[in-house]
Amino acid sequence: VQLQASGGGLVQAGGALRLSCAASGFTLGYYAIGWFRQAPGKEREGVSFISSRGTSSYYADSVKGRFTISRAKNTVYLQMNSLKPEDTAVYYCAAPGERQWIPNVWADVDEYHYWGQGTQVTVSS
C-alpha cells in the first residue's frame, strides 16, 4: 500500500490550496483516509477524515468551515480555503487497515497503518 500526498506550496493568508492523496498498487476505495499535519516542534495532528465511500467526513475544530475533504476514484482531496499562517505544516495522508472504520479515533495517529510522504504547506502573513 503506497500513498502519495501532493499539492502543497506557498500561499498568502486568505488563499487556497488543494491537496491530493493518490494511491498506487491498491484500491483506495477500500480504505477510509485521514489527513494529518505536523508543524515544526509540534505533534502530528488530525485534520480531516473521510469514509471509504465518501459518505461521512470529520474535521478538526481548527479547520471546520475552511477545509473540505472529498474523494473520487483513486484519489482523496483536501480543499483548503481561507488559509491562515497557523495552517503551515507538512500535511500527510494516511489509511487505517482495509475496510477499517475508525470514526471515534480518526485523529489518533496510532490507528493508521499506511502513510504518505507528506507535502509542505506554507502560509505567509
PDB file of C-alpha atoms in Angstrom:
ATOM      1  CA  VAL A   1       0.000   0.000   0.000  1.00  0.00           C
ATOM      2  CA  GLN A   2       1.521   3.283  -1.093  1.00  0.00           C
ATOM      3  CA  LEU A   3       0.068   6.730  -0.623  1.00  0.00           C
ATOM      4  CA  GLN A   4       1.400   9.923  -2.121  1.00  0.00           C
ATOM      5  CA  ALA A   5       0.379  13.392  -0.994  1.00  0.00           C
ATOM      6  CA  SER A   6       0.844  16.352  -3.300  1.00  0.00           C
ATOM      7  CA  GLY A   7      -0.398  19.869  -3.926  1.00  0.00           C
ATOM      8  CA  GLY A   8       1.375  21.770  -1.186  1.00  0.00           C
ATOM      9  CA  GLY A   9       3.061  25.083  -1.720  1.00  0.00           C
ATOM     10  CA  LEU A  10       3.468  28.654  -0.570  1.00  0.00           C
ATOM     11  CA  VAL A  11       0.347  30.794  -0.350  1.00  0.00           C
ATOM     12  CA  GLN A  12      -0.609  34.063   1.275  1.00  0.00           C
ATOM     13  CA  ALA A  13      -3.007  34.184   4.189  1.00  0.00           C
ATOM     14  CA  GLY A  14      -6.554  34.004   2.926  1.00  0.00           C
ATOM     15  CA  GLY A  15      -5.537  31.934  -0.066  1.00  0.00           C
ATOM     16  CA  ALA A  16      -6.392  28.368  -1.006  1.00  0.00           C
ATOM     17  CA  LEU A  17      -4.704  25.114  -1.897  1.00  0.00           C
ATOM     18  CA  ARG A  18      -5.979  21.684  -2.824  1.00  0.00           C
ATOM     19  CA  LEU A  19      -4.048  18.680  -1.628  1.00  0.00           C
ATOM     20  CA  SER A  20      -4.321  15.292  -3.280  1.00  0.00           C
ATOM     21  CA  CYS A  21      -3.681  11.851  -1.889  1.00  0.00           C
ATOM     22  CA  ALA A  22      -3.147   9.249  -4.579  1.00  0.00           C
ATOM     23  CA  ALA A  23      -2.833   5.522  -4.184  1.00  0.00           C
ATOM     24  CA  SER A  24      -0.679   3.114  -6.099  1.00  0.00           C
ATOM     25  CA  GLY A  25      -0.777  -0.620  -6.113  1.00  0.00           C
ATOM     26  CA  PHE A  26      -4.131  -0.975  -4.374  1.00  0.00           C
ATOM     27  CA  THR A  27      -7.750   0.174  -4.491  1.00  0.00           C
ATOM     28  CA  LEU A  28      -8.095   3.300  -2.405  1.00  0.00           C
ATOM     29  CA  GLY A  29     -11.858   2.830  -2.304  1.00  0.00           C
ATOM     30  CA  TYR A  30     -11.462   0.080   0.277  1.00  0.00           C
ATOM     31  CA  TYR A  31      -9.897   2.476   2.774  1.00  0.00           C
ATOM     32  CA  ALA A  32     -11.013   5.376   4.890  1.00  0.00           C
ATOM     33  CA  ILE A  33      -8.441   8.166   4.627  1.00  0.00           C
ATOM     34  CA  GLY A  34      -7.212  10.702   7.124  1.00  0.00           C
ATOM     35  CA  TRP A  35      -5.289  13.907   6.597  1.00  0.00           C
ATOM     36  CA  PHE A  36      -2.816  14.950   9.256  1.00  0.00           C
ATOM     37  CA  ARG A  37      -0.382  17.791   9.652  1.00  0.00           C
ATOM     38  CA  GLN A  38       2.745  18.414  11.616  1.00  0.00           C
ATOM     39  CA  ALA A  39       4.238  21.812  12.279  1.00  0.00           C
ATOM     40  CA  PRO A  40       7.850  22.213  13.450  1.00  0.00           C
ATOM     41  CA  GLY A  41       8.191  21.320  17.104  1.00  0.00           C
ATOM     42  CA  LYS A  42       4.615  20.072  17.365  1.00  0.00           C
ATOM     43  CA  GLU A  43       2.952  16.703  17.381  1.00  0.00           C
ATOM     44  CA  ARG A  44       1.200  15.360  14.328  1.00  0.00           C
ATOM     45  CA  GLU A  45      -2.482  16.237  14.493  1.00  0.00           C
ATOM     46  CA  GLY A  46      -5.561  15.009  12.707  1.00  0.00           C
ATOM     47  CA  VAL A  47      -7.085  17.465  10.251  1.00  0.00           C
ATOM     48  CA  SER A  48      -9.835  15.552   8.485  1.00  0.00           C
ATOM     49  CA  PHE A  49     -11.113  12.063   7.788  1.00  0.00           C
ATOM     50  CA  ILE A  50     -13.371  10.538   5.175  1.00  0.00           C
ATOM     51  CA  SER A  51     -15.077   7.174   4.925  1.00  0.00           C
ATOM     52  CA  SER A  52     -14.207   4.737   2.174  1.00  0.00           C
ATOM     53  CA  ARG A  53     -17.358   5.629   0.241  1.00  0.00           C
ATOM     54  CA  GLY A  54     -17.110   9.335   0.954  1.00  0.00           C
ATOM     55  CA  THR A  55     -20.435   9.433   2.781  1.00  0.00           C
ATOM     56  CA  SER A  56     -19.040  10.530   6.157  1.00  0.00           C
ATOM     57  CA  SER A  57     -16.399  13.086   6.980  1.00  0.00           C
ATOM     58  CA  TYR A  58     -14.890  14.617  10.080  1.00  0.00           C
ATOM     59  CA  TYR A  59     -12.851  17.724  10.773  1.00  0.00           C
ATOM     60  CA  ALA A  60     -10.691  19.163  13.484  1.00  0.00           C
ATOM     61  CA  ASP A  61     -12.302  22.198  15.086  1.00  0.00           C
ATOM     62  CA  SER A  62      -9.446  24.375  13.877  1.00  0.00           C
ATOM     63  CA  VAL A  63     -10.316  23.764  10.207  1.00  0.00           C
ATOM     64  CA  LYS A  64     -14.097  23.383  10.238  1.00  0.00           C
ATOM     65  CA  GLY A  65     -15.737  25.650   7.708  1.00  0.00           C
ATOM     66  CA  ARG A  66     -12.474  26.219   5.854  1.00  0.00           C
ATOM     67  CA  PHE A  67     -11.323  22.770   4.747  1.00  0.00           C
ATOM     68  CA  THR A  68     -13.300  20.211   2.764  1.00  0.00           C
ATOM     69  CA  ILE A  69     -12.358  16.594   2.270  1.00  0.00           C
ATOM     70  CA  SER A  70     -13.638  14.620  -0.695  1.00  0.00           C
ATOM     71  CA  ARG A  71     -12.753  11.622  -2.803  1.00  0.00           C
ATOM     72  CA  ALA A  72     -13.091  10.452  -6.358  1.00  0.00           C
ATOM     73  CA  LYS A  73     -11.885   7.217  -7.909  1.00  0.00           C
ATOM     74  CA  ASN A  74      -8.433   6.549  -6.512  1.00  0.00           C
ATOM     75  CA  THR A  75      -7.708   9.996  -5.055  1.00  0.00           C
ATOM     76  CA  VAL A  76      -8.683  11.826  -1.876  1.00  0.00           C
ATOM     77  CA  TYR A  77      -8.645  15.618  -1.843  1.00  0.00           C
ATOM     78  CA  LEU A  78      -8.343  18.236   0.848  1.00  0.00           C
ATOM     79  CA  GLN A  79      -9.561  21.633  -0.310  1.00  0.00           C
ATOM     80  CA  MET A  80      -8.135  24.269   1.997  1.00  0.00           C
ATOM     81  CA  ASN A  81      -9.646  27.747   1.856  1.00  0.00           C
ATOM     82  CA  SER A  82      -9.096  30.864   3.948  1.00  0.00           C
ATOM     83  CA  LEU A  83      -5.678  29.633   4.907  1.00  0.00           C
ATOM     84  CA  LYS A  84      -4.005  31.062   7.979  1.00  0.00           C
ATOM     85  CA  PRO A  85      -0.326  31.188   8.964  1.00  0.00           C
ATOM     86  CA  GLU A  86      -1.084  28.636  11.682  1.00  0.00           C
ATOM     87  CA  ASP A  87      -2.023  26.138   8.950  1.00  0.00           C
ATOM     88  CA  THR A  88       1.641  25.982   7.984  1.00  0.00           C
ATOM     89  CA  ALA A  89       2.819  22.390   8.333  1.00  0.00           C
ATOM     90  CA  VAL A  90       3.731  19.249   6.476  1.00  0.00           C
ATOM     91  CA  TYR A  91       0.498  17.533   5.508  1.00  0.00           C
ATOM     92  CA  TYR A  92       0.211  13.758   5.346  1.00  0.00           C
ATOM     93  CA  CYS A  93      -2.477  11.412   4.182  1.00  0.00           C
ATOM     94  CA  ALA A  94      -2.869   8.074   5.882  1.00  0.00           C
ATOM     95  CA  ALA A  95      -5.008   4.961   5.849  1.00  0.00           C
ATOM     96  CA  PRO A  96      -6.058   2.545   8.565  1.00  0.00           C
ATOM     97  CA  GLY A  97      -6.462  -1.102   7.665  1.00  0.00           C
ATOM     98  CA  GLU A  98      -8.520  -2.220   4.675  1.00  0.00           C
ATOM     99  CA  ARG A  99     -12.241  -1.666   5.286  1.00  0.00           C
ATOM    100  CA  GLN A 100     -11.451  -0.472   8.804  1.00  0.00           C
ATOM    101  CA  TRP A 101     -13.815   2.217  10.111  1.00  0.00           C
ATOM    102  CA  ILE A 102     -12.491   4.356  12.954  1.00  0.00           C
ATOM    103  CA  PRO A 103     -14.804   7.369  13.380  1.00  0.00           C
ATOM    104  CA  ASN A 104     -14.277   7.634  17.136  1.00  0.00           C
ATOM    105  CA  VAL A 105     -10.486   7.618  16.965  1.00  0.00           C
ATOM    106  CA  TRP A 106      -9.894   9.048  13.495  1.00  0.00           C
ATOM    107  CA  ALA A 107      -7.466  11.660  14.796  1.00  0.00           C
ATOM    108  CA  ASP A 108      -5.272   9.135  16.589  1.00  0.00           C
ATOM    109  CA  VAL A 109      -2.090   8.583  14.573  1.00  0.00           C
ATOM    110  CA  ASP A 110      -1.664   5.125  16.099  1.00  0.00           C
ATOM    111  CA  GLU A 111      -4.801   3.914  14.310  1.00  0.00           C
ATOM    112  CA  TYR A 112      -3.193   4.287  10.882  1.00  0.00           C
ATOM    113  CA  HIS A 113      -1.148   1.649   9.132  1.00  0.00           C
ATOM    114  CA  TYR A 114      -0.091   3.445   5.973  1.00  0.00           C
ATOM    115  CA  TRP A 115       1.313   6.934   5.487  1.00  0.00           C
ATOM    116  CA  GLY A 116       2.168   9.083   2.520  1.00  0.00           C
ATOM    117  CA  GLN A 117       5.421  11.037   2.393  1.00  0.00           C
ATOM    118  CA  GLY A 118       3.958  14.462   3.200  1.00  0.00           C
ATOM    119  CA  THR A 119       3.641  17.735   1.335  1.00  0.00           C
ATOM    120  CA  GLN A 120       4.685  21.127   2.703  1.00  0.00           C
ATOM    121  CA  VAL A 121       2.102  23.869   3.082  1.00  0.00           C
ATOM    122  CA  THR A 122       3.395  27.318   3.974  1.00  0.00           C
ATOM    123  CA  VAL A 123       1.030  30.212   4.591  1.00  0.00           C
ATOM    124  CA  SER A 124       2.604  33.644   4.764  1.00  0.00           C
ATOM    125  CA  SER A 125       1.063  36.515   6.687  1.00  0.00           C
TER     126      SER A 125
END
